[in-house]
PDB file of C-alpha atoms in Angstrom:
ATOM      1  CA  PHE P   1      98.286  90.972 111.164  1.00 86.00           C
ATOM      2  CA  LEU P   2      95.286  92.496 113.036  1.00 81.00           C
ATOM      3  CA  CYS P   3      94.628  95.728 114.035  1.00 84.00           C
ATOM      4  CA  PRO P   4      92.267  96.528 116.706  1.00 83.00           C
ATOM      5  CA  LEU P   5      90.224  99.987 115.728  1.00 85.00           C
ATOM      6  CA  ALA P   6      87.831 101.489 119.149  1.00 80.00           C
ATOM      7  CA  LYS P   7      85.287 102.555 118.695  1.00 79.00           C
ATOM      8  CA  GLY P   8      81.869 102.508 121.401  1.00 76.00           C
ATOM      9  CA  GLU P   9      82.090 100.917 124.066  1.00 79.00           C
ATOM     10  CA  GLY P  10      84.760  97.841 121.818  1.00 78.00           C
ATOM     11  CA  TYR P  11      86.603  97.499 118.693  1.00 79.00           C
ATOM     12  CA  LEU P  12      86.093  96.628 115.529  1.00 84.00           C
ATOM     13  CA  THR P  13      89.422  94.655 114.702  1.00 84.00           C
ATOM     14  CA  LEU P  14      90.718  95.764 110.708  1.00 86.00           C
ATOM     15  CA  VAL P  15      92.771  92.902 108.449  1.00 85.00           C
ATOM     16  CA  VAL P  16      96.631  94.285 107.328  1.00 85.00           C
ATOM     17  CA  GLN P  17      97.598  93.016 104.620  1.00 85.00           C
ATOM     18  CA  TRP P  18     101.260  93.796 102.866  1.00 84.00           C
ATOM     19  CA  GLN P  19     101.786  92.757  99.198  1.00 81.00           C
ATOM     20  CA  GLY P  20     105.192  93.981  98.444  1.00 85.00           C
ATOM     21  CA  LYS P  21     104.981  97.827  99.211  1.00 87.00           C
ATOM     22  CA  GLN P  22     101.014  97.939  99.002  1.00 88.00           C
ATOM     23  CA  CYS P  23      99.366  97.430 102.347  1.00 85.00           C
ATOM     24  CA  LEU P  24      95.583  97.090 102.015  1.00 88.00           C
ATOM     25  CA  ILE P  25      93.111  97.390 105.058  1.00 88.00           C
ATOM     26  CA  THR P  26      89.749  95.945 105.152  1.00 88.00           C
ATOM     27  CA  TRP P  27      87.723  94.856 108.140  1.00 89.00           C
ATOM     28  CA  LEU P  28      87.660  91.286 109.632  1.00 87.00           C
ATOM     29  CA  GLU P  29      84.251  90.383 108.953  1.00 89.00           C
ATOM     30  CA  GLU P  30      84.337  91.800 105.646  1.00 89.00           C
ATOM     31  CA  TYR P  31      87.731  89.739 104.291  1.00 88.00           C
ATOM     32  CA  GLN P  32      85.849  86.393 106.872  1.00 90.00           C
ATOM     33  CA  GLN P  33      82.600  86.688 104.290  1.00 91.00           C
ATOM     34  CA  LYS P  34      84.706  87.787 101.451  1.00 90.00           C
ATOM     35  CA  GLY P  35      87.910  85.954 101.345  1.00 84.00           C
ATOM     36  CA  PRO P  36      90.289  87.836  98.993  1.00 79.00           C
ATOM     37  CA  ASP P  37      87.272  89.638  97.095  1.00 85.00           C
ATOM     38  CA  ALA P  38      86.858  91.748 100.326  1.00 86.00           C
ATOM     39  CA  THR P  39      86.767  96.085  99.650  1.00 87.00           C
ATOM     40  CA  PRO P  40      89.987  97.607 100.696  1.00 89.00           C
ATOM     41  CA  TYR P  41      89.091 101.159 102.998  1.00 88.00           C
ATOM     42  CA  LEU P  42      92.509 102.035 103.729  1.00 87.00           C
ATOM     43  CA  CYS P  43      95.193 101.906 101.103  1.00 90.00           C
ATOM     44  CA  LEU P  44      98.930 102.200 101.936  1.00 86.00           C
ATOM     45  CA  SER P  45     101.555 103.039  99.192  1.00 88.00           C
ATOM     46  CA  LEU P  46     105.597 102.608  99.952  1.00 85.00           C
ATOM     47  CA  PHE P  47     107.773 104.449  97.930  1.00 88.00           C
ATOM     48  CA  ASP P  48     111.301 103.545  98.807  1.00 81.00           C
ATOM     49  CA  GLU P  49     113.539 105.355  95.761  1.00 84.00           C
ATOM     50  CA  LEU P  50     114.987 108.153  98.098  1.00 82.00           C
ATOM     51  CA  LYS P  51     116.357 105.597 100.607  1.00 80.00           C
ATOM     52  CA  ALA P  52     119.619 104.122  99.026  1.00 81.00           C
ATOM     53  CA  THR P  53     120.248 108.241  98.448  1.00 85.00           C
ATOM     54  CA  SER P  54     118.841 110.620 101.590  1.00 84.00           C
ATOM     55  CA  GLY P  55     117.468 107.546 104.117  1.00 81.00           C
ATOM     56  CA  LEU P  56     114.049 108.470 103.571  1.00 81.00           C
ATOM     57  CA  GLY P  57     111.080 106.503 102.424  1.00 81.00           C
ATOM     58  CA  LEU P  58     107.791 108.032 101.600  1.00 82.00           C
ATOM     59  CA  LEU P  59     104.839 106.915 102.619  1.00 82.00           C
ATOM     60  CA  ARG P  60     100.869 107.650 100.983  1.00 84.00           C
ATOM     61  CA  ALA P  61      97.429 106.729 101.720  1.00 86.00           C
ATOM     62  CA  ASP P  62      94.825 106.541 100.590  1.00 87.00           C
ATOM     63  CA  ILE P  63      91.000 106.286 102.153  1.00 89.00           C
ATOM     64  CA  VAL P  64      88.744 104.492  99.635  1.00 87.00           C
ATOM     65  CA  HIS P  65      85.823 104.852 101.655  1.00 77.00           C
ATOM     66  CA  ALA P  66      85.663 107.990 103.621  1.00 74.00           C
ATOM     67  CA  GLY P  67      82.338 106.895 104.890  1.00 78.00           C
ATOM     68  CA  GLU P  68      83.554 104.125 106.551  1.00 80.00           C
ATOM     69  CA  ILE P  69      86.699 105.374 108.174  1.00 81.00           C
ATOM     70  CA  SER P  70      87.259 109.268 109.727  1.00 83.00           C
ATOM     71  CA  LYS P  71      90.247 110.861 108.632  1.00 86.00           C
ATOM     72  CA  PRO P  72      91.491 110.719 112.999  1.00 85.00           C
ATOM     73  CA  GLU P  73      90.861 107.291 112.551  1.00 86.00           C
ATOM     74  CA  ALA P  74      92.977 106.866 109.071  1.00 87.00           C
ATOM     75  CA  ALA P  75      95.690 108.621 110.566  1.00 88.00           C
ATOM     76  CA  ALA P  76      95.822 106.259 113.724  1.00 87.00           C
ATOM     77  CA  ILE P  77      95.718 103.067 111.262  1.00 86.00           C
ATOM     78  CA  ILE P  78      98.631 104.536 109.966  1.00 87.00           C
ATOM     79  CA  LYS P  79     100.491 105.401 112.592  1.00 88.00           C
ATOM     80  CA  PHE P  80      99.617 101.389 114.338  1.00 85.00           C
ATOM     81  CA  VAL P  81     101.093 100.015 111.233  1.00 84.00           C
ATOM     82  CA  ARG P  82     104.207 101.997 111.126  1.00 83.00           C
ATOM     83  CA  GLU P  83     105.501 101.243 115.108  1.00 80.00           C
ATOM     84  CA  TRP P  84     104.223  97.197 114.856  1.00 79.00           C
ATOM     85  CA  TYR P  85     106.165  97.049 111.426  1.00 74.00           C
ATOM     86  CA  VAL P  86     109.042  98.746 112.525  1.00 75.00           C
ATOM     87  CA  SER P  87     109.808  98.168 116.307  1.00 78.00           C
ATOM     88  CA  GLU P  88     111.649  95.082 115.818  1.00 82.00           C
ATOM     89  CA  ASN P  89     110.228  93.986 119.161  1.00 83.00           C
ATOM     90  CA  ARG P  90     106.338  94.650 118.482  1.00 84.00           C
ATOM     91  CA  PHE P  91     106.831  93.009 115.537  1.00 86.00           C
ATOM     92  CA  ASN P  92     108.729  89.247 116.740  1.00 82.00           C
ATOM     93  CA  LYS P  93     106.886  89.660 119.225  1.00 83.00           C
ATOM     94  CA  TRP P  94     102.997  89.754 118.008  1.00 85.00           C
ATOM     95  CA  VAL P  95     103.297  90.708 113.869  1.00 83.00           C
ATOM     96  CA  LYS P  96     105.683  87.828 113.376  1.00 88.00           C
ATOM     97  CA  VAL P  97     104.344  85.430 115.930  1.00 85.00           C
ATOM     98  CA  PHE P  98     100.648  85.818 113.894  1.00 84.00           C
ATOM     99  CA  ASN P  99     101.478  85.176 110.388  1.00 81.00           C
ATOM    100  CA  GLN P 100     104.244  82.287 111.176  1.00 87.00           C
ATOM    101  CA  ARG P 101     102.769  80.745 114.411  1.00 88.00           C
ATOM    102  CA  PRO P 102      99.210  81.839 114.110  1.00 86.00           C
ATOM    103  CA  GLN P 103      97.838  78.829 117.062  1.00 87.00           C
ATOM    104  CA  GLU P 104     100.593  81.165 120.081  1.00 87.00           C
ATOM    105  CA  PHE P 105      98.276  84.113 118.922  1.00 84.00           C
ATOM    106  CA  ASP P 106      96.774  85.127 122.008  1.00 87.00           C
ATOM    107  CA  PHE P 107      94.322  88.127 120.708  1.00 84.00           C
ATOM    108  CA  HIS P 108      94.133  89.394 124.396  1.00 84.00           C
ATOM    109  CA  GLU P 109      97.396  90.044 124.953  1.00 84.00           C
ATOM    110  CA  PHE P 110      98.336  92.011 122.299  1.00 83.00           C
ATOM    111  CA  ILE P 111      95.060  93.638 123.182  1.00 81.00           C
ATOM    112  CA  ARG P 112      97.077  93.952 126.882  1.00 81.00           C
ATOM    113  CA  ASP P 113      99.937  94.519 125.668  1.00 79.00           C
ATOM    114  CA  GLY P 114      99.262  98.432 123.452  1.00 78.00           C
ATOM    115  CA  GLY P 115      97.631  96.528 120.510  1.00 76.00           C
ATOM    116  CA  ARG P 116      94.957  98.499 119.192  1.00 77.00           C
ATOM    117  CA  VAL P 117      94.642 101.816 117.795  1.00 76.00           C
ATOM    118  CA  VAL P 118      92.351 105.116 119.376  1.00 79.00           C
ATOM    119  CA  ALA P 119      91.741 108.151 117.114  1.00 77.00           C
ATOM    120  CA  ALA P 120      91.596 111.708 118.042  1.00 68.00           C
ATOM    121  CA  PRO P 121      88.361 113.431 118.118  1.00 62.00           C
ATOM    122  CA  LEU P 122      88.067 115.591 114.680  1.00 52.00           C
ATOM    123  CA  GLU P 123      89.141 119.211 116.063  1.00 54.00           C
ATOM    124  CA  LYS P 124      86.594 122.210 114.970  1.00 51.00           C
ATOM    125  CA  PRO P 125      88.776 123.549 111.928  1.00 53.00           C
ATOM    126  CA  ALA P 126      89.443 127.142 112.550  1.00 53.00           C
ATOM    127  CA  PRO P 127      87.539 130.255 110.668  1.00 54.00           C
ATOM    128  CA  LYS P 128      88.386 130.779 107.337  1.00 54.00           C
ATOM    129  CA  SER P 129      89.562 134.629 106.310  1.00 53.00           C
ATOM    130  CA  ASP P 130      88.500 135.797 103.795  1.00 54.00           C
ATOM    131  CA  ALA P 131      92.150 135.707 102.142  1.00 53.00           C
ATOM    132  CA  ASP P 132      92.881 132.426 102.171  1.00 49.00           C
ATOM    133  CA  PRO P 133      93.754 131.042  98.658  1.00 50.00           C
ATOM    134  CA  LEU P 134      93.532 127.340  99.355  1.00 45.00           C
ATOM    135  CA  PRO P 135      89.171 126.027  98.175  1.00 44.00           C
ATOM    136  CA  GLU P 136      87.723 124.462 100.781  1.00 47.00           C
ATOM    137  CA  LYS P 137      88.063 120.607 100.146  1.00 42.00           C
ATOM    138  CA  PRO P 138      90.147 119.348  97.239  1.00 42.00           C
ATOM    139  CA  PRO P 139      88.806 118.122  93.890  1.00 43.00           C
ATOM    140  CA  GLU P 140      87.586 114.628  93.593  1.00 45.00           C
ATOM    141  CA  ARG P 141      89.845 112.668  91.460  1.00 41.00           C
ATOM    142  CA  PRO P 142      88.182 109.232  90.064  1.00 42.00           C
ATOM    143  CA  VAL P 143      89.214 106.190  92.020  1.00 38.00           C
ATOM    144  CA  GLU P 144      89.889 103.237  90.124  1.00 42.00           C
ATOM    145  CA  HIS P 145      88.083 100.281  92.360  1.00 39.00           C
ATOM    146  CA  LYS P 146      89.671  96.457  91.937  1.00 39.00           C
ATOM    147  CA  PRO P 147      88.850  93.368  93.854  1.00 41.00           C
ATOM    148  CA  LEU P 148      91.606  92.183  96.412  1.00 38.00           C
ATOM    149  CA  THR P 149      91.906  89.272  93.998  1.00 39.00           C
ATOM    150  CA  GLU P 150      93.301  91.092  91.611  1.00 41.00           C
ATOM    151  CA  LEU P 151      95.852  93.080  94.189  1.00 38.00           C
ATOM    152  CA  ASN P 152      97.373  89.818  95.446  1.00 40.00           C
ATOM    153  CA  PHE P 153      95.175  90.027  98.274  1.00 38.00           C
ATOM    154  CA  THR P 154      95.330  86.843 100.047  1.00 40.00           C
ATOM    155  CA  PRO P 155      95.868  84.938 103.307  1.00 41.00           C
ATOM    156  CA  LYS P 156      98.869  83.708 105.093  1.00 41.00           C
ATOM    157  CA  PRO P 157      98.943  79.891 106.630  1.00 40.00           C
TER     158      PRO P 157
END
């Protein structure tokens, strides 16, 4: 599916690809150039083990390249993906058509119907008090980067 992200005066379009319980998100231009070897910039993982007992599902998001997608943009993209895949009306009208009948998908109508992401601006953090026990930022942890081919990232016909 597509996720147009507002940047400046226009949009940069992201490709959204679900593979089982993982969602890989990359730039359309990079996907057009590299196909399944395109780098994922945002990865979502769905954990539904609690669904049967508590009706809850957990979603984890990882920004793979922080310089390419900001936290507010990632939050807005996640909200977009959730809304367009959970809303039966939006899913049937846009996601299903994009995947199953792409010749009928009208990108400009999709944008007019709200198919775009506008991220909230970064808020300045509140001043830290001397008593605040939390670290300035979480410790870095190594990220294993796999080519999308290893994650079965392939376009749907």
